mmCIF file of C-alpha atoms in Angstrom:
data_model
loop_
_atom_site.group_PDB
_atom_site.id
_atom_site.type_symbol
_atom_site.label_atom_id
_atom_site.label_comp_id
_atom_site.label_asym_id
_atom_site.label_seq_id
_atom_site.Cartn_x
_atom_site.Cartn_y
_atom_site.Cartn_z
ATOM 1 C CA MET A 16 0.000 0.000 0.000
ATOM 2 C CA ALA A 17 1.435 3.382 -0.972
ATOM 3 C CA LEU A 18 1.929 5.813 1.880
ATOM 4 C CA LYS A 19 1.117 9.489 1.518
ATOM 5 C CA LEU A 20 2.805 11.875 3.945
ATOM 6 C CA VAL A 21 0.655 14.718 5.247
ATOM 7 C CA PRO A 22 2.010 17.723 7.199
ATOM 8 C CA MET A 23 0.020 18.188 10.423
ATOM 9 C CA TRP A 24 -0.185 21.756 11.747
ATOM 10 C CA ALA A 25 -1.300 22.132 15.340
ATOM 11 C CA CYS A 26 -2.398 24.963 17.560
ATOM 12 C CA CYS A 27 -2.222 24.367 21.322
ATOM 13 C CA THR A 28 -3.739 26.417 24.090
ATOM 14 C CA ASN A 29 -1.877 24.245 26.581
ATOM 15 C CA GLN A 30 0.257 21.138 26.520
ATOM 16 C CA GLN A 31 -2.637 18.702 26.656
ATOM 17 C CA HIS A 32 -5.026 19.922 24.002
ATOM 18 C CA CYS A 33 -4.231 20.732 20.401
ATOM 19 C CA CYS A 34 -6.250 21.399 17.271
ATOM 20 C CA THR A 35 -4.730 20.219 14.006
ATOM 21 C CA TYR A 36 -5.141 21.301 10.403
ATOM 22 C CA THR A 37 -3.975 19.494 7.292
ATOM 23 C CA GLN A 38 -5.275 21.913 4.684
ATOM 24 C CA SER A 39 -4.811 25.567 3.818
ATOM 25 C CA LEU A 40 -5.561 27.808 6.794
ATOM 26 C CA LYS A 41 -5.347 31.582 6.714
ATOM 27 C CA LEU A 42 -4.390 33.106 10.024
ATOM 28 C CA GLY A 43 -5.421 36.417 11.460
ATOM 29 C CA TYR A 44 -2.222 38.179 10.412
ATOM 30 C CA GLY A 45 -2.444 37.477 6.710
ATOM 31 C CA SER A 46 -0.187 34.369 6.638
ATOM 32 C CA ARG A 47 -1.346 31.189 4.955
ATOM 33 C CA LEU A 48 -0.467 27.539 5.504
ATOM 34 C CA SER A 49 -0.620 25.604 2.245
ATOM 35 C CA GLY A 50 1.544 23.213 0.252
ATOM 36 C CA SER A 51 5.200 24.029 0.821
ATOM 37 C CA THR A 52 4.643 27.561 2.135
ATOM 38 C CA PHE A 53 6.353 27.997 5.495
ATOM 39 C CA LEU A 54 4.954 29.939 8.414
ATOM 40 C CA ASN A 55 7.086 32.353 10.404
ATOM 41 C CA LEU A 56 6.864 30.660 13.804
ATOM 42 C CA ARG A 57 8.551 33.612 15.444
ATOM 43 C CA VAL A 58 5.415 35.616 14.714
ATOM 44 C CA HIS A 59 2.885 32.852 15.372
ATOM 45 C CA LYS A 60 4.429 31.143 18.359
ATOM 46 C CA LYS A 61 1.428 28.926 19.021
ATOM 47 C CA TRP A 62 1.535 27.185 15.617
ATOM 48 C CA GLU A 63 3.957 24.336 15.015
ATOM 49 C CA CYS A 64 4.359 21.585 12.437
ATOM 50 C CA LEU A 65 4.257 18.492 14.618
ATOM 51 C CA VAL A 66 5.027 15.501 12.427
ATOM 52 C CA LEU A 67 4.519 13.971 9.031
ATOM 53 C CA LEU A 68 1.948 11.249 9.496
ATOM 54 C CA SER A 69 1.329 8.519 6.976
ATOM 55 C CA GLU A 70 -2.192 7.758 5.926
ATOM 56 C CA THR A 71 -2.047 4.304 7.496
ATOM 57 C CA GLU A 72 -1.099 5.812 10.856
ATOM 58 C CA ARG A 73 -4.104 8.102 10.758
ATOM 59 C CA ALA A 74 -6.413 5.351 9.627
ATOM 60 C CA ILE A 75 -5.900 3.127 12.647
ATOM 61 C CA THR A 76 -6.161 5.583 15.504
ATOM 62 C CA PRO A 77 -7.033 3.542 18.623
ATOM 63 C CA VAL A 78 -10.562 3.744 19.926
ATOM 64 C CA GLU A 79 -11.420 3.549 23.626
ATOM 65 C CA ASP A 80 -13.968 0.784 23.296
ATOM 66 C CA GLU A 81 -12.358 -0.861 20.302
ATOM 67 C CA GLN A 82 -12.124 -4.639 20.374
ATOM 68 C CA PRO A 83 -9.088 -6.410 18.857
ATOM 69 C CA LEU A 84 -9.645 -7.388 15.246
ATOM 70 C CA ALA A 85 -10.029 -11.115 14.800
ATOM 71 C CA PRO A 86 -7.615 -12.788 12.391
ATOM 72 C CA PRO A 87 -9.023 -14.174 9.137
ATOM 73 C CA GLY A 88 -10.354 -17.639 9.631
ATOM 74 C CA ASP A 89 -11.181 -17.172 13.298
ATOM 75 C CA THR A 90 -14.476 -18.983 13.658
ATOM 76 C CA SER A 91 -15.142 -17.423 17.065
ATOM 77 C CA VAL A 92 -15.994 -14.074 15.513
ATOM 78 C CA GLN A 93 -19.477 -12.996 16.390
ATOM 79 C CA GLU A 94 -21.476 -11.904 13.349
ATOM 80 C CA THR A 95 -24.764 -10.115 13.024
ATOM 81 C CA GLN A 96 -27.657 -12.519 13.086
ATOM 82 C CA ILE A 97 -30.538 -11.909 10.714
ATOM 83 C CA ILE A 98 -33.459 -14.099 9.898
ATOM 84 C CA ARG A 99 -32.683 -16.147 6.832
ATOM 85 C CA SER A 100 -35.081 -16.540 3.964
ATOM 86 C CA LYS A 101 -36.898 -19.826 3.856
ATOM 87 C CA GLY A 102 -37.356 -19.954 0.124
ATOM 88 C CA PHE A 103 -39.573 -16.873 0.000
ATOM 89 C CA HIS A 104 -37.788 -14.288 -2.121
ATOM 90 C CA ARG A 105 -35.194 -14.805 -4.804
ATOM 91 C CA ASP A 106 -32.878 -12.007 -3.670
ATOM 92 C CA LEU A 107 -32.702 -12.451 0.102
ATOM 93 C CA GLN A 108 -29.724 -14.791 0.076
ATOM 94 C CA SER A 109 -27.859 -12.776 -2.554
ATOM 95 C CA LEU A 110 -28.028 -9.468 -0.679
ATOM 96 C CA PRO A 111 -24.678 -8.208 0.681
ATOM 97 C CA LYS A 112 -24.024 -9.208 4.284
ATOM 98 C CA PRO A 113 -23.380 -6.376 6.772
ATOM 99 C CA LEU A 114 -19.789 -5.808 7.866
ATOM 100 C CA SER A 115 -19.165 -6.488 11.548
ATOM 101 C CA ALA A 116 -17.224 -4.089 13.766
ATOM 102 C CA THR A 117 -15.269 -7.066 15.106
ATOM 103 C CA TYR A 118 -14.459 -8.623 11.736
ATOM 104 C CA LEU A 119 -12.983 -6.316 9.145
ATOM 105 C CA SER A 120 -10.401 -7.786 6.805
ATOM 106 C CA SER A 121 -7.788 -5.727 5.025
ATOM 107 C CA GLY A 122 -8.955 -6.656 1.536
ATOM 108 C CA GLN A 123 -8.667 -4.123 -1.272
ATOM 109 C CA HIS A 124 -11.094 -3.115 -3.977
ATOM 110 C CA ASP A 125 -10.373 -2.179 -7.576
ATOM 111 C CA GLY A 126 -11.433 1.450 -7.036
ATOM 112 C CA SER A 127 -13.530 1.528 -10.212
ATOM 113 C CA ASN A 128 -16.546 2.776 -8.225
ATOM 114 C CA VAL A 129 -16.980 4.807 -5.063
ATOM 115 C CA ARG A 130 -17.711 2.418 -2.207
ATOM 116 C CA VAL A 131 -19.901 3.933 0.513
ATOM 117 C CA ALA A 132 -20.568 2.292 3.881
ATOM 118 C CA TYR A 133 -23.832 2.747 5.778
ATOM 119 C CA GLN A 134 -25.467 1.237 8.852
ATOM 120 C CA GLY A 135 -28.229 -1.273 8.200
ATOM 121 C CA ILE A 136 -29.120 -3.636 5.387
ATOM 122 C CA PRO A 137 -30.303 -2.942 1.818
ATOM 123 C CA GLY A 138 -33.431 -0.807 1.835
ATOM 124 C CA ALA A 139 -32.380 1.318 4.814
ATOM 125 C CA TYR A 140 -32.828 5.085 4.734
ATOM 126 C CA SER A 141 -29.068 5.399 5.171
ATOM 127 C CA GLU A 142 -28.598 3.531 1.904
ATOM 128 C CA ALA A 143 -31.015 5.943 0.220
ATOM 129 C CA ALA A 144 -28.941 8.860 1.562
ATOM 130 C CA ALA A 145 -25.761 7.284 0.169
ATOM 131 C CA LEU A 146 -27.392 6.874 -3.248
ATOM 132 C CA LYS A 147 -28.616 10.465 -3.172
ATOM 133 C CA ALA A 148 -25.059 11.665 -2.569
ATOM 134 C CA TYR A 149 -23.445 9.216 -5.013
ATOM 135 C CA PRO A 150 -26.076 7.807 -7.423
ATOM 136 C CA LYS A 151 -23.658 5.331 -9.042
ATOM 137 C CA CYS A 152 -21.839 4.237 -5.901
ATOM 138 C CA GLU A 153 -21.481 0.736 -4.543
ATOM 139 C CA THR A 154 -23.177 0.653 -1.147
ATOM 140 C CA VAL A 155 -21.692 -1.495 1.625
ATOM 141 C CA PRO A 156 -23.988 -2.379 4.571
ATOM 142 C CA CYS A 157 -22.558 -2.434 8.110
ATOM 143 C CA ASP A 158 -24.218 -3.878 11.183
ATOM 144 C CA GLN A 159 -23.287 -0.961 13.472
ATOM 145 C CA PHE A 160 -22.302 2.700 13.211
ATOM 146 C CA GLU A 161 -18.772 2.014 14.415
ATOM 147 C CA ALA A 162 -18.281 -0.666 11.762
ATOM 148 C CA ALA A 163 -18.876 2.017 9.123
ATOM 149 C CA PHE A 164 -16.240 4.268 10.712
ATOM 150 C CA LYS A 165 -13.717 1.426 10.788
ATOM 151 C CA ALA A 166 -14.478 0.388 7.218
ATOM 152 C CA VAL A 167 -13.342 3.838 6.056
ATOM 153 C CA GLU A 168 -10.272 3.851 8.309
ATOM 154 C CA LEU A 169 -9.152 0.418 7.072
ATOM 155 C CA TRP A 170 -9.615 1.399 3.394
ATOM 156 C CA LEU A 171 -12.410 -1.145 2.841
ATOM 157 C CA VAL A 172 -14.609 1.674 1.543
ATOM 158 C CA ASP A 173 -14.036 5.216 0.339
ATOM 159 C CA LYS A 174 -16.678 6.990 2.400
ATOM 160 C CA ALA A 175 -19.384 6.445 5.003
ATOM 161 C CA VAL A 176 -22.844 8.015 5.234
ATOM 162 C CA LEU A 177 -24.282 8.105 8.756
ATOM 163 C CA PRO A 178 -27.301 9.868 10.323
ATOM 164 C CA ILE A 179 -26.565 12.654 12.774
ATOM 165 C CA GLU A 180 -29.988 14.198 13.516
ATOM 166 C CA ASN A 181 -33.680 13.898 12.729
ATOM 167 C CA SER A 182 -36.176 16.758 12.703
ATOM 168 C CA VAL A 183 -38.557 14.762 14.917
ATOM 169 C CA ALA A 184 -36.396 12.444 17.052
ATOM 170 C CA GLY A 185 -33.442 14.811 17.523
ATOM 171 C CA SER A 186 -29.720 14.041 17.581
ATOM 172 C CA ILE A 187 -28.080 10.624 17.240
ATOM 173 C CA HIS A 188 -25.729 10.929 20.214
ATOM 174 C CA ARG A 189 -23.762 7.768 19.453
ATOM 175 C CA ASN A 190 -22.484 9.228 16.196
ATOM 176 C CA TYR A 191 -21.447 12.470 17.885
ATOM 177 C CA ASP A 192 -19.287 10.434 20.261
ATOM 178 C CA LEU A 193 -17.812 8.401 17.400
ATOM 179 C CA LEU A 194 -16.894 11.567 15.484
ATOM 180 C CA LEU A 195 -14.534 12.496 18.299
ATOM 181 C CA ARG A 196 -13.116 8.998 18.821
ATOM 182 C CA HIS A 197 -12.243 8.455 15.158
ATOM 183 C CA ARG A 198 -10.025 10.638 12.971
ATOM 184 C CA LEU A 199 -12.310 10.905 9.957
ATOM 185 C CA HIS A 200 -13.347 14.145 8.276
ATOM 186 C CA ILE A 201 -16.823 15.396 7.387
ATOM 187 C CA VAL A 202 -16.789 16.069 3.630
ATOM 188 C CA GLY A 203 -20.505 16.523 2.960
ATOM 189 C CA GLU A 204 -24.052 16.293 4.239
ATOM 190 C CA VAL A 205 -27.288 14.807 2.910
ATOM 191 C CA GLN A 206 -30.799 15.832 3.912
ATOM 192 C CA LEU A 207 -33.335 13.095 3.236
ATOM 193 C CA LEU A 208 -37.109 13.409 3.434
ATOM 194 C CA VAL A 209 -38.353 10.330 5.288
ATOM 195 C CA ASN A 210 -41.343 8.545 3.740
ATOM 196 C CA HIS A 211 -42.554 5.838 6.109
ATOM 197 C CA CYS A 212 -44.657 3.177 4.361
ATOM 198 C CA LEU A 213 -46.784 0.400 5.819
ATOM 199 C CA LEU A 214 -45.680 -2.843 4.156
ATOM 200 C CA GLY A 215 -47.231 -6.300 4.083
ATOM 201 C CA LEU A 216 -47.276 -9.526 2.119
ATOM 202 C CA PRO A 217 -48.882 -9.358 -1.341
ATOM 203 C CA GLY A 218 -52.682 -9.599 -1.226
ATOM 204 C CA ILE A 219 -52.999 -8.362 2.367
ATOM 205 C CA ARG A 220 -55.088 -5.339 3.374
ATOM 206 C CA LYS A 221 -53.889 -3.100 6.186
ATOM 207 C CA GLU A 222 -57.055 -3.835 8.195
ATOM 208 C CA GLU A 223 -55.963 -7.492 8.435
ATOM 209 C CA LEU A 224 -52.743 -6.683 10.259
ATOM 210 C CA LYS A 225 -52.448 -7.532 13.958
ATOM 211 C CA ARG A 226 -48.767 -6.730 14.469
ATOM 212 C CA VAL A 227 -46.371 -4.175 12.993
ATOM 213 C CA VAL A 228 -42.597 -4.412 13.357
ATOM 214 C CA SER A 229 -40.054 -1.604 12.840
ATOM 215 C CA HIS A 230 -37.391 0.483 14.526
ATOM 216 C CA PRO A 231 -38.735 2.040 17.773
ATOM 217 C CA GLN A 232 -38.338 5.588 16.440
ATOM 218 C CA ALA A 233 -40.194 4.745 13.237
ATOM 219 C CA LEU A 234 -43.039 3.233 15.253
ATOM 220 C CA GLU A 235 -43.153 6.339 17.441
ATOM 221 C CA GLN A 236 -43.255 8.605 14.391
ATOM 222 C CA CYS A 237 -46.307 6.758 13.031
ATOM 223 C CA ASN A 238 -48.437 6.808 16.175
ATOM 224 C CA ILE A 239 -51.658 8.081 14.608
ATOM 225 C CA MET A 240 -51.890 5.445 11.885
ATOM 226 C CA LEU A 241 -50.873 2.551 14.155
ATOM 227 C CA ASN A 242 -53.373 3.622 16.833
ATOM 228 C CA GLU A 243 -56.159 3.685 14.240
ATOM 229 C CA LEU A 244 -55.277 0.142 13.172
ATOM 230 C CA GLY A 245 -55.042 -1.049 16.789
ATOM 231 C CA VAL A 246 -51.993 -3.225 16.094
ATOM 232 C CA ALA A 247 -49.333 -4.515 18.468
ATOM 233 C CA ARG A 248 -45.883 -3.020 17.970
ATOM 234 C CA LEU A 249 -42.686 -5.047 17.749
ATOM 235 C CA SER A 250 -39.182 -3.570 17.682
ATOM 236 C CA SER A 251 -36.378 -4.346 15.233
ATOM 237 C CA ASP A 252 -32.837 -3.076 14.720
ATOM 238 C CA ASP A 253 -33.857 -0.852 11.812
ATOM 239 C CA THR A 254 -36.670 -0.352 9.317
ATOM 240 C CA SER A 255 -35.150 -2.412 6.509
ATOM 241 C CA SER A 256 -34.581 -5.423 8.769
ATOM 242 C CA ALA A 257 -38.257 -5.190 9.733
ATOM 243 C CA ALA A 258 -39.211 -5.553 6.068
ATOM 244 C CA GLN A 259 -36.830 -8.492 5.763
ATOM 245 C CA ILE A 260 -38.395 -10.193 8.789
ATOM 246 C CA VAL A 261 -41.918 -9.882 7.345
ATOM 247 C CA ALA A 262 -40.743 -11.251 4.000
ATOM 248 C CA SER A 263 -38.780 -14.110 5.575
ATOM 249 C CA GLU A 264 -41.401 -15.294 8.063
ATOM 250 C CA GLY A 265 -44.303 -14.951 5.658
ATOM 251 C CA THR A 266 -46.800 -14.191 8.438
ATOM 252 C CA ARG A 267 -49.871 -12.650 6.810
ATOM 253 C CA ASP A 268 -51.046 -10.644 9.829
ATOM 254 C CA THR A 269 -47.643 -8.967 10.387
ATOM 255 C CA GLY A 270 -46.641 -5.741 8.671
ATOM 256 C CA ALA A 271 -43.616 -3.470 8.717
ATOM 257 C CA VAL A 272 -42.913 0.246 8.699
ATOM 258 C CA ALA A 273 -40.109 0.847 6.201
ATOM 259 C CA SER A 274 -39.212 2.620 2.973
ATOM 260 C CA ALA A 275 -40.716 2.080 -0.474
ATOM 261 C CA ARG A 276 -37.297 0.838 -1.612
ATOM 262 C CA ALA A 277 -37.411 -1.870 1.082
ATOM 263 C CA ALA A 278 -40.770 -3.032 -0.287
ATOM 264 C CA GLU A 279 -39.238 -3.358 -3.747
ATOM 265 C CA ILE A 280 -36.174 -5.247 -2.497
ATOM 266 C CA TYR A 281 -38.045 -7.748 -0.313
ATOM 267 C CA GLY A 282 -41.077 -8.290 -2.514
ATOM 268 C CA LEU A 283 -43.648 -6.681 -0.219
ATOM 269 C CA SER A 284 -46.727 -4.621 -1.040
ATOM 270 C CA ILE A 285 -47.112 -0.989 0.026
ATOM 271 C CA LEU A 286 -50.356 -0.882 2.020
ATOM 272 C CA ALA A 287 -50.124 2.832 2.833
ATOM 273 C CA GLU A 288 -47.618 5.638 2.123
ATOM 274 C CA ARG A 289 -46.518 8.647 4.156
ATOM 275 C CA ILE A 290 -47.966 7.314 7.383
ATOM 276 C CA GLN A 291 -45.686 9.438 9.617
ATOM 277 C CA ASP A 292 -47.434 11.898 11.924
ATOM 278 C CA ASP A 293 -45.245 14.804 10.800
ATOM 279 C CA PRO A 294 -45.109 15.157 6.992
ATOM 280 C CA ASP A 295 -41.878 17.195 7.229
ATOM 281 C CA ASN A 296 -39.813 14.381 8.696
ATOM 282 C CA ILE A 297 -36.211 14.985 7.604
ATOM 283 C CA THR A 298 -33.026 13.149 8.557
ATOM 284 C CA ARG A 299 -29.637 14.772 8.134
ATOM 285 C CA PHE A 300 -26.694 12.526 7.265
ATOM 286 C CA LEU A 301 -22.948 13.212 7.310
ATOM 287 C CA ILE A 302 -20.511 11.989 4.653
ATOM 288 C CA LEU A 303 -17.194 10.900 6.189
ATOM 289 C CA ALA A 304 -13.840 10.326 4.493
ATOM 290 C CA ARG A 305 -10.207 9.779 5.398
ATOM 291 C CA GLU A 306 -9.122 13.145 3.995
ATOM 292 C CA PRO A 307 -10.747 16.598 4.231
ATOM 293 C CA ILE A 308 -11.839 18.473 1.141
ATOM 294 C CA ILE A 309 -10.449 21.823 0.052
ATOM 295 C CA SER A 310 -13.095 24.339 1.031
ATOM 296 C CA GLY A 311 -14.020 27.309 -1.113
ATOM 297 C CA THR A 312 -16.388 30.263 -1.212
ATOM 298 C CA ASP A 313 -18.094 29.467 -4.517
ATOM 299 C CA ARG A 314 -21.150 27.961 -2.816
ATOM 300 C CA PRO A 315 -22.700 27.777 0.687
ATOM 301 C CA TYR A 316 -20.412 25.892 3.078
ATOM 302 C CA LYS A 317 -20.862 24.602 6.588
ATOM 303 C CA THR A 318 -18.145 23.960 9.180
ATOM 304 C CA SER A 319 -18.433 21.579 12.136
ATOM 305 C CA ILE A 320 -16.211 21.919 15.206
ATOM 306 C CA VAL A 321 -15.968 20.472 18.723
ATOM 307 C CA PHE A 322 -14.382 22.216 21.712
ATOM 308 C CA THR A 323 -14.189 22.355 25.491
ATOM 309 C CA LEU A 324 -14.061 25.516 27.576
ATOM 310 C CA GLU A 325 -12.203 26.824 30.587
ATOM 311 C CA GLU A 326 -14.367 27.319 33.652
ATOM 312 C CA GLY A 327 -15.650 30.778 34.498
ATOM 313 C CA PRO A 328 -18.755 32.944 34.482
ATOM 314 C CA GLY A 329 -20.100 33.648 31.010
ATOM 315 C CA VAL A 330 -17.465 31.581 29.183
ATOM 316 C CA LEU A 331 -19.999 29.823 26.961
ATOM 317 C CA PHE A 332 -21.571 33.187 26.128
ATOM 318 C CA LYS A 333 -18.149 34.542 25.158
ATOM 319 C CA ALA A 334 -17.434 31.464 23.031
ATOM 320 C CA LEU A 335 -20.659 31.840 21.080
ATOM 321 C CA ALA A 336 -20.172 35.587 20.775
ATOM 322 C CA VAL A 337 -17.095 35.095 18.567
ATOM 323 C CA PHE A 338 -19.481 33.965 15.822
ATOM 324 C CA ALA A 339 -22.169 36.588 16.465
ATOM 325 C CA LEU A 340 -19.581 39.394 16.307
ATOM 326 C CA ARG A 341 -18.723 38.297 12.764
ATOM 327 C CA GLU A 342 -22.345 37.670 11.700
ATOM 328 C CA ILE A 343 -21.782 33.905 11.346
ATOM 329 C CA ASN A 344 -25.000 31.904 11.694
ATOM 330 C CA LEU A 345 -24.967 28.850 13.980
ATOM 331 C CA THR A 346 -27.158 26.001 12.727
ATOM 332 C CA LYS A 347 -26.524 23.402 15.431
ATOM 333 C CA ILE A 348 -25.350 23.309 19.059
ATOM 334 C CA GLU A 349 -24.952 19.969 20.821
ATOM 335 C CA SER A 350 -23.330 19.189 24.178
ATOM 336 C CA ARG A 351 -21.941 15.799 25.194
ATOM 337 C CA PRO A 352 -20.253 14.831 28.491
ATOM 338 C CA GLN A 353 -16.518 14.244 28.519
ATOM 339 C CA LYS A 354 -16.269 10.553 29.307
ATOM 340 C CA LYS A 355 -12.572 10.638 30.177
ATOM 341 C CA ARG A 356 -13.013 13.399 32.790
ATOM 342 C CA PRO A 357 -16.703 13.397 33.760
ATOM 343 C CA LEU A 358 -16.322 15.275 37.065
ATOM 344 C CA ARG A 359 -14.275 18.249 38.233
ATOM 345 C CA VAL A 360 -13.939 19.796 41.693
ATOM 346 C CA VAL A 361 -14.988 23.447 41.683
ATOM 347 C CA ASP A 362 -12.512 24.529 44.356
ATOM 348 C CA ASP A 363 -9.905 22.413 46.128
ATOM 349 C CA SER A 364 -10.485 24.390 49.323
ATOM 350 C CA ASN A 365 -14.229 23.824 49.204
ATOM 351 C CA LYS A 366 -15.036 21.220 51.838
ATOM 352 C CA GLY A 367 -18.502 20.733 50.361
ATOM 353 C CA SER A 368 -16.871 18.810 47.464
ATOM 354 C CA ALA A 369 -19.152 20.436 44.898
ATOM 355 C CA LYS A 370 -18.738 18.710 41.532
ATOM 356 C CA TYR A 371 -20.262 19.031 38.088
ATOM 357 C CA PHE A 372 -19.943 17.534 34.622
ATOM 358 C CA ASP A 373 -17.444 18.670 32.002
ATOM 359 C CA TYR A 374 -18.961 18.943 28.522
ATOM 360 C CA LEU A 375 -17.871 18.941 24.913
ATOM 361 C CA PHE A 376 -19.654 21.388 22.634
ATOM 362 C CA TYR A 377 -20.355 20.514 19.013
ATOM 363 C CA ILE A 378 -21.223 23.450 16.770
ATOM 364 C CA ASP A 379 -22.158 23.754 13.084
ATOM 365 C CA PHE A 380 -21.909 27.194 11.516
ATOM 366 C CA GLU A 381 -22.573 28.565 8.051
ATOM 367 C CA ALA A 382 -19.163 29.649 6.814
ATOM 368 C CA SER A 383 -16.262 28.150 4.917
ATOM 369 C CA MET A 384 -12.789 27.798 6.419
ATOM 370 C CA ALA A 385 -11.665 29.770 3.362
ATOM 371 C CA ASP A 386 -13.689 32.704 4.697
ATOM 372 C CA PRO A 387 -11.559 35.064 6.829
ATOM 373 C CA ARG A 388 -14.506 35.495 9.220
ATOM 374 C CA ALA A 389 -14.348 31.800 10.144
ATOM 375 C CA GLN A 390 -10.575 31.916 10.569
ATOM 376 C CA TYR A 391 -10.741 34.952 12.853
ATOM 377 C CA ALA A 392 -13.627 33.412 14.831
ATOM 378 C CA LEU A 393 -11.667 30.220 15.575
ATOM 379 C CA GLU A 394 -8.574 32.220 16.481
ATOM 380 C CA HIS A 395 -10.735 34.256 18.887
ATOM 381 C CA LEU A 396 -12.306 31.075 20.294
ATOM 382 C CA GLN A 397 -8.850 29.825 21.317
ATOM 383 C CA GLU A 398 -8.838 32.459 24.059
ATOM 384 C CA PHE A 399 -11.584 30.575 25.909
ATOM 385 C CA ALA A 400 -11.186 26.962 24.728
ATOM 386 C CA ARG A 401 -8.940 24.278 26.197
ATOM 387 C CA PHE A 402 -9.399 22.123 23.093
ATOM 388 C CA ILE A 403 -10.642 22.772 19.541
ATOM 389 C CA ARG A 404 -10.984 20.359 16.650
ATOM 390 C CA VAL A 405 -12.363 21.106 13.199
ATOM 391 C CA LEU A 406 -14.430 18.052 12.238
ATOM 392 C CA GLY A 407 -14.927 19.202 8.666
ATOM 393 C CA CYS A 408 -15.775 21.989 6.253
ATOM 394 C CA TYR A 409 -18.171 20.899 3.507
ATOM 395 C CA PRO A 410 -20.824 22.091 1.037
ATOM 396 C CA MET A 411 -24.322 22.461 2.436
ATOM 397 C CA ASP A 412 -27.083 20.252 1.058
ATOM 398 C CA THR A 413 -29.881 22.610 0.059
ATOM 399 C CA ASN A 414 -31.982 20.055 -1.890
ATOM 400 C CA LEU A 415 -34.563 17.691 -0.419
#
């Protein structure tokens, strides 16, 4: 495997926390880091070129809860269990099997097509998001979110498409945590209008159903319709696996809530469309890659960052003010607890042992890193932050 050396530029507010940049970054004094251009470190004392990292070193950054990869041929590897087809549909056995987070080989692909990993099985909304972003891509199903991250890191796929928030259910916190644990870059976003359909075996009417199976959030989002039918609700790992279960078991009084594409794949009939309570049900997905893209100003861009703050009155207000002062619009604010240091003593001399949680703040804002306003805002933010990391700068998806 060819190794590509990448210069890593880092800015540290103290010895423990650094933010790194591998692409062109214009600083507040008119200097620019790009290609072979050198920065005058005597002027910018906080910026240093740390090391030249190879792509393979960046691709296998250890993960806190990562399990050792099993060697090929190890029969003890635990794989995702799905209900097998019992002669019902011609395509069930030929569908690609999901990758497991604990079994990822180092096999290569020919690179003729873009390979995109997603969580779920064929027919999932995540697969639809991947096809919206890359209509001619080869989609690769993964059994868990982390398996999709690792598939990109180990060069099994080129990109991953994973949900980050839903307009009804809110944020997917697991993926926020994985963004920080893995060293992938956000290179795009996809907004997908969710169309929940009620599926059943051919020849069945929806009034004949007694049970409906789907992901818990999908069931919750279709409360009105399911209450009218008076059906029992059964949970599954995701919507597409629910459709597969109905097709595999062949039970006539059991339906599924899934996508129209899932009905086509598993040979089911669409008994009702758009059964969600909220017609404007939108899921936002992130596109992840091993390398960042070169941002521009030719179209609307969004930048995602994560940071922690020093303690003090009004520090969060000051941190957010660096964007307001430059008329930069914030589109998302999410806080997650720091799992490595969950508690901190307010004052060592305080005998009451008052403690509270330390938090990470994830922010999306509408500006490109090529925009001087964004560069000045992040430089200003360093005055209050103990740690800053740019997760990605990418074009906004303005089409539903």
